[in-house]
XYZ file of C-alpha atoms in Angstrom:
613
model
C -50.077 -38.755 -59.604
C -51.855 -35.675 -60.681
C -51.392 -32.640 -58.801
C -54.711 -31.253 -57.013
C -53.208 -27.881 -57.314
C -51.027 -25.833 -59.635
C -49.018 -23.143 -58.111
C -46.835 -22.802 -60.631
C -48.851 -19.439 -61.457
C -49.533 -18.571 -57.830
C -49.023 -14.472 -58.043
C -51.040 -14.471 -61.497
C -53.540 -16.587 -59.414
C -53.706 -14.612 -56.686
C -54.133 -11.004 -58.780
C -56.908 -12.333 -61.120
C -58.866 -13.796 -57.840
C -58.328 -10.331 -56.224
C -59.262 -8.465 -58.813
C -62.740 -10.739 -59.843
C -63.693 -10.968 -56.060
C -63.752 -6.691 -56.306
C -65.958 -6.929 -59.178
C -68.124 -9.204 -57.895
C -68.679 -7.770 -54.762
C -70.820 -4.903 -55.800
C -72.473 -7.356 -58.050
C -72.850 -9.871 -55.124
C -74.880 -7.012 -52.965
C -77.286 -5.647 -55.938
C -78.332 -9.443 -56.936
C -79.114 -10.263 -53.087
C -81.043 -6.895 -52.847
C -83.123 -7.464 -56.104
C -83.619 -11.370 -54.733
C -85.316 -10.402 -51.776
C -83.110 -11.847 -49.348
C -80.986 -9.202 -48.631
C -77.439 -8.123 -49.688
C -76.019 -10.716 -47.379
C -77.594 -13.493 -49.258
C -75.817 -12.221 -52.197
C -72.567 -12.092 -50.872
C -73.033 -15.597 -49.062
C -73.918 -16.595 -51.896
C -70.802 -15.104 -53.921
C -68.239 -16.587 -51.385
C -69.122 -20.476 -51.580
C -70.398 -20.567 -55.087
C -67.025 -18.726 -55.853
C -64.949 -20.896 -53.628
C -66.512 -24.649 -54.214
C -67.125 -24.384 -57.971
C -63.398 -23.358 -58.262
C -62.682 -26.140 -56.047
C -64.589 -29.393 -57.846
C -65.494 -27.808 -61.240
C -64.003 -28.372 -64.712
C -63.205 -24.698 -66.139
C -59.823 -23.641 -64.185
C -60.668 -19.781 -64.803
C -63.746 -19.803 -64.241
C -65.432 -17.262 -61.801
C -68.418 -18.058 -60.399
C -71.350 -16.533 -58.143
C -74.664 -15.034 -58.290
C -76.152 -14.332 -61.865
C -78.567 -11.609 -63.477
C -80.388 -14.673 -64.680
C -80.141 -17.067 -61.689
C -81.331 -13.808 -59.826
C -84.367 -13.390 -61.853
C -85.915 -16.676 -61.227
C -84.433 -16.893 -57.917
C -86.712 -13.620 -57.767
C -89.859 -15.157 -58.946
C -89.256 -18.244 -56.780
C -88.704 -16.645 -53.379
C -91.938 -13.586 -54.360
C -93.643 -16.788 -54.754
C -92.979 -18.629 -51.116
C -93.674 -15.869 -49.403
C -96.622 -14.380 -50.329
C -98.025 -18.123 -49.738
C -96.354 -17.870 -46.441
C -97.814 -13.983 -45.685
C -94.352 -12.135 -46.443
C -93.102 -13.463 -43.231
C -89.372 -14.378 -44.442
C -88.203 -16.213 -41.609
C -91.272 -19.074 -42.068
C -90.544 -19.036 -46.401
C -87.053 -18.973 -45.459
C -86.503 -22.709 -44.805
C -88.548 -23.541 -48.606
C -86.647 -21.007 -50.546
C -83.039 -22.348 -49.060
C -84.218 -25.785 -49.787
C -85.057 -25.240 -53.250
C -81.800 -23.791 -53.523
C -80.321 -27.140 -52.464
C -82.225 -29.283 -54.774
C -81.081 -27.040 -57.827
C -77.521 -28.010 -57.021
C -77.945 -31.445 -56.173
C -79.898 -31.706 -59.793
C -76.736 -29.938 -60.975
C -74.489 -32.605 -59.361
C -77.068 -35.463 -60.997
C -76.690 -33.770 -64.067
C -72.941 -33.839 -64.427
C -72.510 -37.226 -62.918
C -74.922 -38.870 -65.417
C -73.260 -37.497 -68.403
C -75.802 -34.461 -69.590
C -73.654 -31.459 -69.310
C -73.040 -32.011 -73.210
C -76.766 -31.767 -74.148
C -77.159 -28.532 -72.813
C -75.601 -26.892 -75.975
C -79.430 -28.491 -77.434
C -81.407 -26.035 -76.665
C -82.415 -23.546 -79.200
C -80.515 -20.157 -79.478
C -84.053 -18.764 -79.957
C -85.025 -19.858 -76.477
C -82.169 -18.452 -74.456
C -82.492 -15.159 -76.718
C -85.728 -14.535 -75.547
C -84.833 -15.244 -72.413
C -82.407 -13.160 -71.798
C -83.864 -10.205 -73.122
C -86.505 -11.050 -70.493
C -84.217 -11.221 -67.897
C -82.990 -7.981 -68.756
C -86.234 -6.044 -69.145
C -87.323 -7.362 -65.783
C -84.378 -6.214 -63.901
C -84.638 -2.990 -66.089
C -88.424 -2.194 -65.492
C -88.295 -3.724 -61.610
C -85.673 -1.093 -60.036
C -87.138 1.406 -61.726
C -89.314 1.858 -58.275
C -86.082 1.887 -55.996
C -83.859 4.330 -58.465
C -86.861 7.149 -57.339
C -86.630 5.803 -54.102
C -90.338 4.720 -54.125
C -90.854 1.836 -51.476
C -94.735 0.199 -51.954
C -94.824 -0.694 -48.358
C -93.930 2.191 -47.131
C -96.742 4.885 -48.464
C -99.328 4.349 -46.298
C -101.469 6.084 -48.167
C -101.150 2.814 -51.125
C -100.916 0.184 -48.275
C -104.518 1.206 -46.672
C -105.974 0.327 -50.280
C -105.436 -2.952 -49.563
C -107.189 -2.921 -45.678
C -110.140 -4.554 -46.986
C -108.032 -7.599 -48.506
C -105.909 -7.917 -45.921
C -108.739 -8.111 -43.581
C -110.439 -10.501 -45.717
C -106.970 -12.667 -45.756
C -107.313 -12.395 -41.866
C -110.732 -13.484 -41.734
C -110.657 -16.678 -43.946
C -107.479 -17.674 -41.584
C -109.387 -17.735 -38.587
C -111.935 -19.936 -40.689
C -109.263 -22.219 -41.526
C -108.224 -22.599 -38.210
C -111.488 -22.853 -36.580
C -112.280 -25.589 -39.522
C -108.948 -27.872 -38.650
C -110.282 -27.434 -35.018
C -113.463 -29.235 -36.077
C -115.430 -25.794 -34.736
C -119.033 -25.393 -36.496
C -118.796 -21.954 -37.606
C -122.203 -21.749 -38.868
C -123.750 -23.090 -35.631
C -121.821 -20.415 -33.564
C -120.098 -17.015 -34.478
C -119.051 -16.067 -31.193
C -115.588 -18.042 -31.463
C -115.290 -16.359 -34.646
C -115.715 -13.382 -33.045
C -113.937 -13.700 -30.420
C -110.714 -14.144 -32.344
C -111.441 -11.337 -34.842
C -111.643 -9.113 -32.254
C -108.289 -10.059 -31.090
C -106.308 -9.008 -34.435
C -104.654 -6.131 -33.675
C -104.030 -3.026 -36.214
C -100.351 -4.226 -36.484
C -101.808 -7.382 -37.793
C -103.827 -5.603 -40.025
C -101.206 -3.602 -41.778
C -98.484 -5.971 -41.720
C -100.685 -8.043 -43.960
C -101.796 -5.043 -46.019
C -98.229 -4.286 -46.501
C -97.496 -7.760 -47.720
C -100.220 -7.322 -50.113
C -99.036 -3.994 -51.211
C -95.455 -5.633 -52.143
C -96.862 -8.768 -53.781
C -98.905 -6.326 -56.294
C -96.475 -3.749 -56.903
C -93.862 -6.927 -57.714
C -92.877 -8.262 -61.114
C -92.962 -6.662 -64.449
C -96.848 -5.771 -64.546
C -96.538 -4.932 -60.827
C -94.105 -2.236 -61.117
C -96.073 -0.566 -64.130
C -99.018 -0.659 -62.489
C -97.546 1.445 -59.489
C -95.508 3.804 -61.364
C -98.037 6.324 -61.349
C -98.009 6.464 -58.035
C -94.217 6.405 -57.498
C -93.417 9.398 -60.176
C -96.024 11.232 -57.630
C -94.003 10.610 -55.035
C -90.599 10.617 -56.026
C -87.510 11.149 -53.592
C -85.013 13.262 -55.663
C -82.152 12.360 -53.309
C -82.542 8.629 -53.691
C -82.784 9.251 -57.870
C -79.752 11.587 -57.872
C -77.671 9.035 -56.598
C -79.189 6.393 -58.744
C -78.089 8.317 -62.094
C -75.053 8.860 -60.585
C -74.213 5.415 -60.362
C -75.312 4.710 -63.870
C -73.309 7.529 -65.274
C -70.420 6.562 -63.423
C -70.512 3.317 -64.605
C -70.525 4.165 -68.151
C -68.357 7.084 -67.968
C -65.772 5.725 -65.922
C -64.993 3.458 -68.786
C -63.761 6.413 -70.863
C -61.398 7.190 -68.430
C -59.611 3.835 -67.518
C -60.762 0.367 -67.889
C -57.935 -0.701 -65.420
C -60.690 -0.636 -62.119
C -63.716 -1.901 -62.621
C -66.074 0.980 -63.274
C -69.141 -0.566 -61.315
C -66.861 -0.616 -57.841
C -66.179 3.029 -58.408
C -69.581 3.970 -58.883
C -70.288 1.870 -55.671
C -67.456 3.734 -53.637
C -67.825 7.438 -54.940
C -71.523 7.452 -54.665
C -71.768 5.652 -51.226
C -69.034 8.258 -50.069
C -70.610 11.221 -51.123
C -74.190 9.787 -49.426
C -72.541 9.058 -46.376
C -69.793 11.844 -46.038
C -72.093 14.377 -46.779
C -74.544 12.623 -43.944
C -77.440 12.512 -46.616
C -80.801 11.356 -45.596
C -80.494 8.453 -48.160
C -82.121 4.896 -47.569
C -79.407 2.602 -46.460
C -79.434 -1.106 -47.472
C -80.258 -4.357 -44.854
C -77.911 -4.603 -42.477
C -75.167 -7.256 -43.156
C -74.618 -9.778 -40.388
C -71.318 -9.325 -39.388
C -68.964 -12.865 -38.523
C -68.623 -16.113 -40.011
C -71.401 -17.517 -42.332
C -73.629 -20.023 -39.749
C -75.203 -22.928 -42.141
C -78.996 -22.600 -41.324
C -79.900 -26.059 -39.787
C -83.860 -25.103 -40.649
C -83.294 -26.062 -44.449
C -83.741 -29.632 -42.995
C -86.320 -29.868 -40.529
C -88.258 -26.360 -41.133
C -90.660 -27.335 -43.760
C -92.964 -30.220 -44.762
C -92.500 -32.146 -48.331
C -96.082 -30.765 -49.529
C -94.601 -27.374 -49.141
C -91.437 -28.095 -51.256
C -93.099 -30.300 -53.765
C -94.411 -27.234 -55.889
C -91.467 -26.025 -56.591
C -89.388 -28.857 -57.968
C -89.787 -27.790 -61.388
C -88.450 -24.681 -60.263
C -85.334 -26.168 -58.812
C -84.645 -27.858 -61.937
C -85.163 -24.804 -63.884
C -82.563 -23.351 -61.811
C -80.431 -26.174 -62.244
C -80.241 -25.840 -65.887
C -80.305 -22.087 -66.195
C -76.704 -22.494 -63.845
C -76.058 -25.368 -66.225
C -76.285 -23.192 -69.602
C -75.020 -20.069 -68.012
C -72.123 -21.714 -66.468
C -71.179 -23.691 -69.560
C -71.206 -20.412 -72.153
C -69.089 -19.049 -70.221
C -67.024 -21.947 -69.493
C -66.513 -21.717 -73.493
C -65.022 -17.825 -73.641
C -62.478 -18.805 -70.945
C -61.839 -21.890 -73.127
C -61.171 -19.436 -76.262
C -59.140 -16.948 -74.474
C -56.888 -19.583 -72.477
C -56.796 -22.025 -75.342
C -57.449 -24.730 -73.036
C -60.441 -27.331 -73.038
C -62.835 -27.363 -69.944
C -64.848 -30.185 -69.197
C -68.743 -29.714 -68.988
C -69.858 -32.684 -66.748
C -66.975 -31.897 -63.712
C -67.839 -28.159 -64.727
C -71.713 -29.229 -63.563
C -70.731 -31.036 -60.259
C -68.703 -28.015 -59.170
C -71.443 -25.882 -59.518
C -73.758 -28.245 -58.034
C -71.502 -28.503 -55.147
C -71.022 -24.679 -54.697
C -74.901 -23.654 -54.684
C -75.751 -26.611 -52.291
C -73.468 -25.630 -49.608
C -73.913 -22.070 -50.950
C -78.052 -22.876 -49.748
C -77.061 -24.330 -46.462
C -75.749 -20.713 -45.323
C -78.348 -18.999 -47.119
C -76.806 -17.808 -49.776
C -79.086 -16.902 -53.766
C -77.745 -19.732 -56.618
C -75.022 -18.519 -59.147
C -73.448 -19.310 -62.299
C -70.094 -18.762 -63.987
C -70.405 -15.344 -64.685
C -68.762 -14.112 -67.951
C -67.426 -10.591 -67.362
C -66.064 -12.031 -63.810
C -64.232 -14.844 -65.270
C -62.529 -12.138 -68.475
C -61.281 -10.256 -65.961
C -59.459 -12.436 -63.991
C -57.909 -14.216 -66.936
C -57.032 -10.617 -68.298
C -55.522 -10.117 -64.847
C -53.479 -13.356 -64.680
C -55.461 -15.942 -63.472
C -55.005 -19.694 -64.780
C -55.827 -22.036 -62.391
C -58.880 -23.002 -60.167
C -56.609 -21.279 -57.138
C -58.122 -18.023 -58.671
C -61.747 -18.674 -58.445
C -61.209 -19.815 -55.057
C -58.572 -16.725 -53.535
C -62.043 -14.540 -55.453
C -64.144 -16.066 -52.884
C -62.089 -15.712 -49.721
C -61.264 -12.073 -50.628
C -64.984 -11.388 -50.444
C -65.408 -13.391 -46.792
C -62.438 -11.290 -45.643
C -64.524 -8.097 -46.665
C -67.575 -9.914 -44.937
C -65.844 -10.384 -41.679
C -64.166 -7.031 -42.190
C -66.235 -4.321 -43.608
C -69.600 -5.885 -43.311
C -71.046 -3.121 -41.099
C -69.194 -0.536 -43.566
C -70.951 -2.276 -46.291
C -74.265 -2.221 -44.520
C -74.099 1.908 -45.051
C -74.313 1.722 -48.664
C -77.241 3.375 -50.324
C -80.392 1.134 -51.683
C -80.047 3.638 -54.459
C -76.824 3.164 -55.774
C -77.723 -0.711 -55.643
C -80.680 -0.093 -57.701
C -78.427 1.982 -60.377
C -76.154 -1.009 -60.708
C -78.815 -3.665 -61.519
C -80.178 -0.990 -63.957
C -76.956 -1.069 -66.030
C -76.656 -4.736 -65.307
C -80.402 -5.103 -67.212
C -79.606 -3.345 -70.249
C -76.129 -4.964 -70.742
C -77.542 -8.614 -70.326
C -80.282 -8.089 -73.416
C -79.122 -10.249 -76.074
C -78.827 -6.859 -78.676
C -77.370 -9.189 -81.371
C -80.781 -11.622 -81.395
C -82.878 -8.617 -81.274
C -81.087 -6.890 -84.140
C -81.183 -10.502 -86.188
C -85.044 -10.706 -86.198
C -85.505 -9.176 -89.363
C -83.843 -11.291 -91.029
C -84.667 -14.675 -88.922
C -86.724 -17.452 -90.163
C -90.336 -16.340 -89.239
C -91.240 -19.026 -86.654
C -87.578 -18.494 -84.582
C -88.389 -15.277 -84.483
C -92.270 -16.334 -82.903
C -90.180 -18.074 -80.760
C -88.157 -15.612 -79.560
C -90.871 -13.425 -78.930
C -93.465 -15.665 -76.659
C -90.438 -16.550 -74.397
C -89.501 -12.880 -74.488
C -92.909 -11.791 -73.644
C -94.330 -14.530 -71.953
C -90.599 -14.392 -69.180
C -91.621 -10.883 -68.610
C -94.967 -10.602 -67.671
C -96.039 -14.413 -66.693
C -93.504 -16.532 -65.220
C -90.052 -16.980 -66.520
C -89.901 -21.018 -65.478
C -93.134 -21.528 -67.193
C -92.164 -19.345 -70.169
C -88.858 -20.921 -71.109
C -91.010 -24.522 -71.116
C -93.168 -23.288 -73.929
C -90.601 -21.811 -75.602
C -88.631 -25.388 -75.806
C -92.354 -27.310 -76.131
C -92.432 -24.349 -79.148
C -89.186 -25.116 -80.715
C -89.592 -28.654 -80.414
C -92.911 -29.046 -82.363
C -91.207 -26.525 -85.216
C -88.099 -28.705 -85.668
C -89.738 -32.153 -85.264
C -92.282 -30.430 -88.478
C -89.563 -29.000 -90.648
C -87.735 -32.365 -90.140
C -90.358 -34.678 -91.166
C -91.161 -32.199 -94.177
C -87.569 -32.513 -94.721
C -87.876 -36.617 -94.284
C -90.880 -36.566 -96.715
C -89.533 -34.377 -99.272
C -86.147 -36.378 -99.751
C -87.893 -39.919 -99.945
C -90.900 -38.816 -101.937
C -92.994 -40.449 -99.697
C -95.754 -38.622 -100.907
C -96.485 -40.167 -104.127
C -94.903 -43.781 -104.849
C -95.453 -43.305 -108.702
C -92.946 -40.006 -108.970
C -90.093 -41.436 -107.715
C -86.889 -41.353 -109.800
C -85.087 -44.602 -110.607
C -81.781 -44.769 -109.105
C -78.849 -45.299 -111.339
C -78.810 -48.957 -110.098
C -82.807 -49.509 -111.282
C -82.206 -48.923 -114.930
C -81.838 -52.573 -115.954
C -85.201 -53.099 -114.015
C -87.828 -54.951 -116.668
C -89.673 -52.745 -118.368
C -92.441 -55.519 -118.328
C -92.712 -56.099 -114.862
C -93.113 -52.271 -113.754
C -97.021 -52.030 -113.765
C -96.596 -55.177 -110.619
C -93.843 -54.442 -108.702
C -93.141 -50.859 -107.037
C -89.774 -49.631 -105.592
C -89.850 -47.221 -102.293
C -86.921 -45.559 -101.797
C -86.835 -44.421 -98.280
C -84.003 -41.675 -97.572
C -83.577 -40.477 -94.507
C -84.922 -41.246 -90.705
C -88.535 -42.315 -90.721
C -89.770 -41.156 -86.881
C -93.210 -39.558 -85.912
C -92.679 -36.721 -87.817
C -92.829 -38.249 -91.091
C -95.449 -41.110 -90.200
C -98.156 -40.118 -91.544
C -97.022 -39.356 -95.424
C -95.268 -43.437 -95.353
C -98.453 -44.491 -94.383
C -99.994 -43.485 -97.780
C -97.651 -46.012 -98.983
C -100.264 -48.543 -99.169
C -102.861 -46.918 -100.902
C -100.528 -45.918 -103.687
C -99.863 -49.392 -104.853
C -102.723 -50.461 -107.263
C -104.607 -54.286 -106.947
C -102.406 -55.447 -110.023
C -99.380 -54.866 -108.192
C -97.507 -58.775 -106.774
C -94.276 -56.967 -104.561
C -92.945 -53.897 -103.376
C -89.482 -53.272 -103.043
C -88.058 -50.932 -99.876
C -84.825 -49.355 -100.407
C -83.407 -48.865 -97.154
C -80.045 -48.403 -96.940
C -80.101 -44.463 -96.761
C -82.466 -44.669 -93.458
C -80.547 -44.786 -90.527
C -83.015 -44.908 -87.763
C -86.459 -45.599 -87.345
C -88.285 -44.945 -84.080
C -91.658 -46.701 -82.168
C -93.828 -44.314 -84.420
C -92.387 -45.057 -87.432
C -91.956 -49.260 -86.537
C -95.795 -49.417 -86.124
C -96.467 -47.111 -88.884
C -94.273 -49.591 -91.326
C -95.586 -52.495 -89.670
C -99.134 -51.295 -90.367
C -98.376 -50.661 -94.033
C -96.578 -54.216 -94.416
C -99.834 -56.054 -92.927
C -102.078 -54.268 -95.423
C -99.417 -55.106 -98.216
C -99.795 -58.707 -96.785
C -103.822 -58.842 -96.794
C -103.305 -57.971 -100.646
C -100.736 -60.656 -101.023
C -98.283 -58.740 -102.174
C -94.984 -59.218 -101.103
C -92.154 -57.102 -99.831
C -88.806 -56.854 -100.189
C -86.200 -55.005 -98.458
C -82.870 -54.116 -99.707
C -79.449 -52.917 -97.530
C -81.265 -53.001 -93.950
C -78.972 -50.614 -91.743
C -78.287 -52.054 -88.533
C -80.976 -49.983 -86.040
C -83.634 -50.027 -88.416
C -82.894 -54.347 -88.824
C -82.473 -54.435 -84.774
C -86.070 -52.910 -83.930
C -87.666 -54.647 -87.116
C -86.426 -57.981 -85.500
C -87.510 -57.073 -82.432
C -91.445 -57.208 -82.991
C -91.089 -59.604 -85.372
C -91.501 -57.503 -88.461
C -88.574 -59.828 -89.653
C -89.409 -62.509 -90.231
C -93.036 -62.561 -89.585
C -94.008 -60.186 -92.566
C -90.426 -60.130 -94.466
C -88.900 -63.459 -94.270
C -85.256 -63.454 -94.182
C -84.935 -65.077 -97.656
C -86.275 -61.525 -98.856
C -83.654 -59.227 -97.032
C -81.128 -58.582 -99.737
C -78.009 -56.306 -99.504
C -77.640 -55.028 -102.530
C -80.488 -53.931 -105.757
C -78.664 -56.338 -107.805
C -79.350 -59.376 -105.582
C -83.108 -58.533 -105.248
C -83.628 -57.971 -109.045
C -82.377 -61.628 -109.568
C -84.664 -62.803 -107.028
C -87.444 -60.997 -108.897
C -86.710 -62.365 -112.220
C -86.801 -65.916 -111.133
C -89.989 -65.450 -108.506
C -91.958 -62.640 -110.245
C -91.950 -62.695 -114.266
C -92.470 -66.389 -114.317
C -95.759 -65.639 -112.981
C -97.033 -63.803 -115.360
């Protein structure tokens, strides 16, 4: 019987756990910051993602937890529930969690139906773009916190948006009054009435949610950066560049500590020490993780329904980012991990990871490195990573809770510019043109649209390319494009000069699908009146799909209007299995004209054809 656990390599184990869980935990904190949820959420999120994809997963190094690209969308998604919920966090909160859940219960349906080895499919094009969106949004968005430059707290930019909120307000108590059955138009005074009761708290709670909603995103935070470089808080930016030149410079020094936990620790120490008026971030509950009971009964399916696109989209973000990095810890361990368990694991870990309202993660490259570099072999590691960082919940969660917003925001700015893909970007000159369009409308459509919508036209994108450069492909190798150029194959030679003016050979060489429809359907008109059978040469096509059955069985009708006959030589088995299935064979091509060789169908010819004439 197999052993659940290997502790065979429990010090090395224990080290590389250690040492991942104190890289992650800065990490952890920035990612729930920039979600929107909070640095808890990030850290929540850290521990059982950590722990349960360690547990059940299929990659025995790997480390796992929240993601610079899970964090992005996770961004967009939860920006999205709340401002249809008016910022208030504890009403979106139930949604957001349970779109959480259904990404890793896709995940789990993923790996348990086999898919985690299609995931390498999708085009490195895509995920460049991607990526580089990922990074410029996480980049261009902290910009606003590194000059310590809050939206909804400058009054001055919140009152802009009085009338609107007002408005907002106003069309609520309509709604109301309309579910109510009251006849607005027949009698203001309720309307009134209830107006006058919304009180200037009301007022600029709303105006602040509007203030955040615009000043969010890509295009949100260039549109108020004008106003933040007017009112920048040179304390707050200090520390930022501290942290970012720590983090880089550190690495000069020694690689041995983690240079991002430094920055965290030195900066945070000098803010608080020196009893700086810096901007602290949320407080982090302190005590055990309590699995929020709301993700079941706090929300109706109309509200979640919207988003299930999204939850698959996180699903298979976790399932790409997870995998990649599944392969580096296969290359430095020499071992073989295996994608489908790899998928379930994850699935697992962000579904309980949702319950206690932790953000989604991923196996996270630079995590997993260091704890093989520091010893790690076994799934033990991933899991000791994620009860290091409850310890330093339970423990220094009210320590943590004193660490600047600042320095936060200076992490996630290093943490944009290192997740560009530089080595796609540098590649586009010398790209094929329309991977390179590619590229570039996920890249710019992830930054300033939506990054779930983005990465569907990208694939939609990449799709139509291949499926035309395939069927050009298709059409070039069989000549389908003209009957009469075809070259004889060495086996035609002996073919009777006499009878080549009535009977035609198609060679067919390669797949015929949708792509490549339309130029076999020309196949028809290319065969003069005089012409008594057509031979199709078909053992180089493989497979045939719906589009290309109908599109042959259209030709071979028109063939049979003209009474000519066909003839088809070495039928592979798929193509032969859907023919025979809509009774191509032996409705149009009776089985006494399948032949499985040329040589058998030219003797057939001779004694059926140049009798005739």
């Amino acid at each position: 019987m197999k052993k659940i656990f290997d502790f065979t390599h429990f010090r090395g184990d224990l080290f590389g756990g250690i040492t991942a869980g104190i890289v992650a935990l800065p990490l952890a904190l920035a990612f729930g910051v920039s979600s929107g949820l909070g640095p808890s959420a990030g850290l929540y999120g850290a521990i059982f993602v950590s722990f349960f994809a360690a547990l059940f997963g299929g990659t025995n190094t790997q480390i796992s937890g929240p993601t610079a690209p899970m964090t992005a969308v996770s961004m967009v998604l939860i920006a999205s529930i709340l401002a249809v919920n008016d910022g208030d966090l504890n009403k979106a909160l139930p949604i957001i969690l349970t779109v959480f859940l259904l990404a890793g219960i896709f995940q789990i349906g993923i790996g348990f139906l086999g898919f985690g080895k299609y995931i390498k499919y999708i085009p490195y094009p895509v995920v460049s773009g991607f990526m580089t969106a990922i990074g410029i949004i996480i980049l261009i968005t902290q910009i606003l916190p590194a000059l310590g430059y809050y939206p909804k707290e400058d009054l001055e930019y919140v009152n802009e948006f009085k009338p609107q909120a007002e408005e907002v307000l106003l069309n609520s108590i309509l709604s109301e009054e309309a579910g109510e059955g009251i006849l607005v138009l027949e009698d203001f005074k309720e309307t009134i009435q209830r107006a006058e009761s919304i009180s200037e708290a009301e007022i600029l709670k709303e105006s602040q949610t509007l203030a955040a909603s615009e000043s969010s995103g890509v295009i949100g935070a260039i549109k108020t950066m004008p106003k933040a470089l007017q009112n920048i808080n040179w304390l707050e930016l200090l520390l930022a560049l501290g942290t970012i030149l720590l983090i880089y410079g550190f690495k000069f020094i020694t690689k041995a500590v983690p240079s991002t936990l430094v920055a965290l620790v030195v900066m945070s120490g000098i803010a608080f020490g020196f009893n700086l008026d810096y901007k602290p971030i949320e407080e982090i509950p302190s005590g055990l993780p309590i699995p929020n009971f709301e993700i079941i009964t706090g929300f109706s399916l109309a509200e979640i329904t919207p988003y299930i696109f999204t939850a698959l989209t996180l699903a298979l973000l976790g399932a790409i980012d997870s995998l990649l990095t599944s392969v580096v810890a296969d290359n430095m361990t020499k071992t073989k991990h295996k994608p489908n368990k790899e998928l379930i694991g994850q699935g697992i870990g962000n579904s309980i990871g949702a319950m206690f309202g932790g953000i989604p993660g991923a196996g996270a490259t630079i995590r997993t490195v260091v704890n093989i570099k520091s010893g790690g072999k076994t799934r033990l590691s991933g899991m000791f990573a994620g009860v290091l960082l409850l310890v330093i919940l339970l423990s220094l969660g009210p320590v943590a809770s004193k660490i600047p917003a600042a320095v936060l925001a200076g992490i996630l700015i290093t943490v944009g510019i290192g997740v560009m893909d530089y080595k796609g970007l540098k590649a586009m000159p010398y790209m094929p043109k329309p991977e390179v369009v590619i590229m570039l409308v996920v890249l710019v459509l992830s930054s300033v649209w939506n990054l779930v919508y983005a990465v569907g036209v990208g694939l939609v994108i990449a799709s139509l390319m291949f499926m035309k450069k395939m069927g050009d492909l298709t059409a070039e190798r069989s000549d389908v494009k003209s009957l009469l150029k075809e070259k004889a194959w060495e086996d035609e030679h002996a073919f009777p000069q006499a009878l080549k003016e009535e009977v035609f050979i198609k060679h067919i060489k390669g797949p015929l699908f949708f792509g490549s429809t339309s130029d076999f359907q020309q196949l028809a008109t290319q065969i003069p009146e005089t012409a008594s059978a057509v031979i199709i040469r078909m053992g180089r096509m493989q497979y045939i799909d719906q589009s290309g059955l109908y599109a042959m069985e259209d030709v071979l009708i028109d063939l049979s209007r003209r009474n000519i006959k066909v003839l088809m030589v070495n039928v592979l088995e798929q193509p032969k299995y859907m023919l025979e299935r809509i009774d191509i064979i032996p409705d149009l091509v009776p089985h006494e004209r399948l032949f499985k060789n040329f040589r058998e169908c030219l003797n057939w010819i001779n004694e059926n054809v140049k009798n005739k004439y």
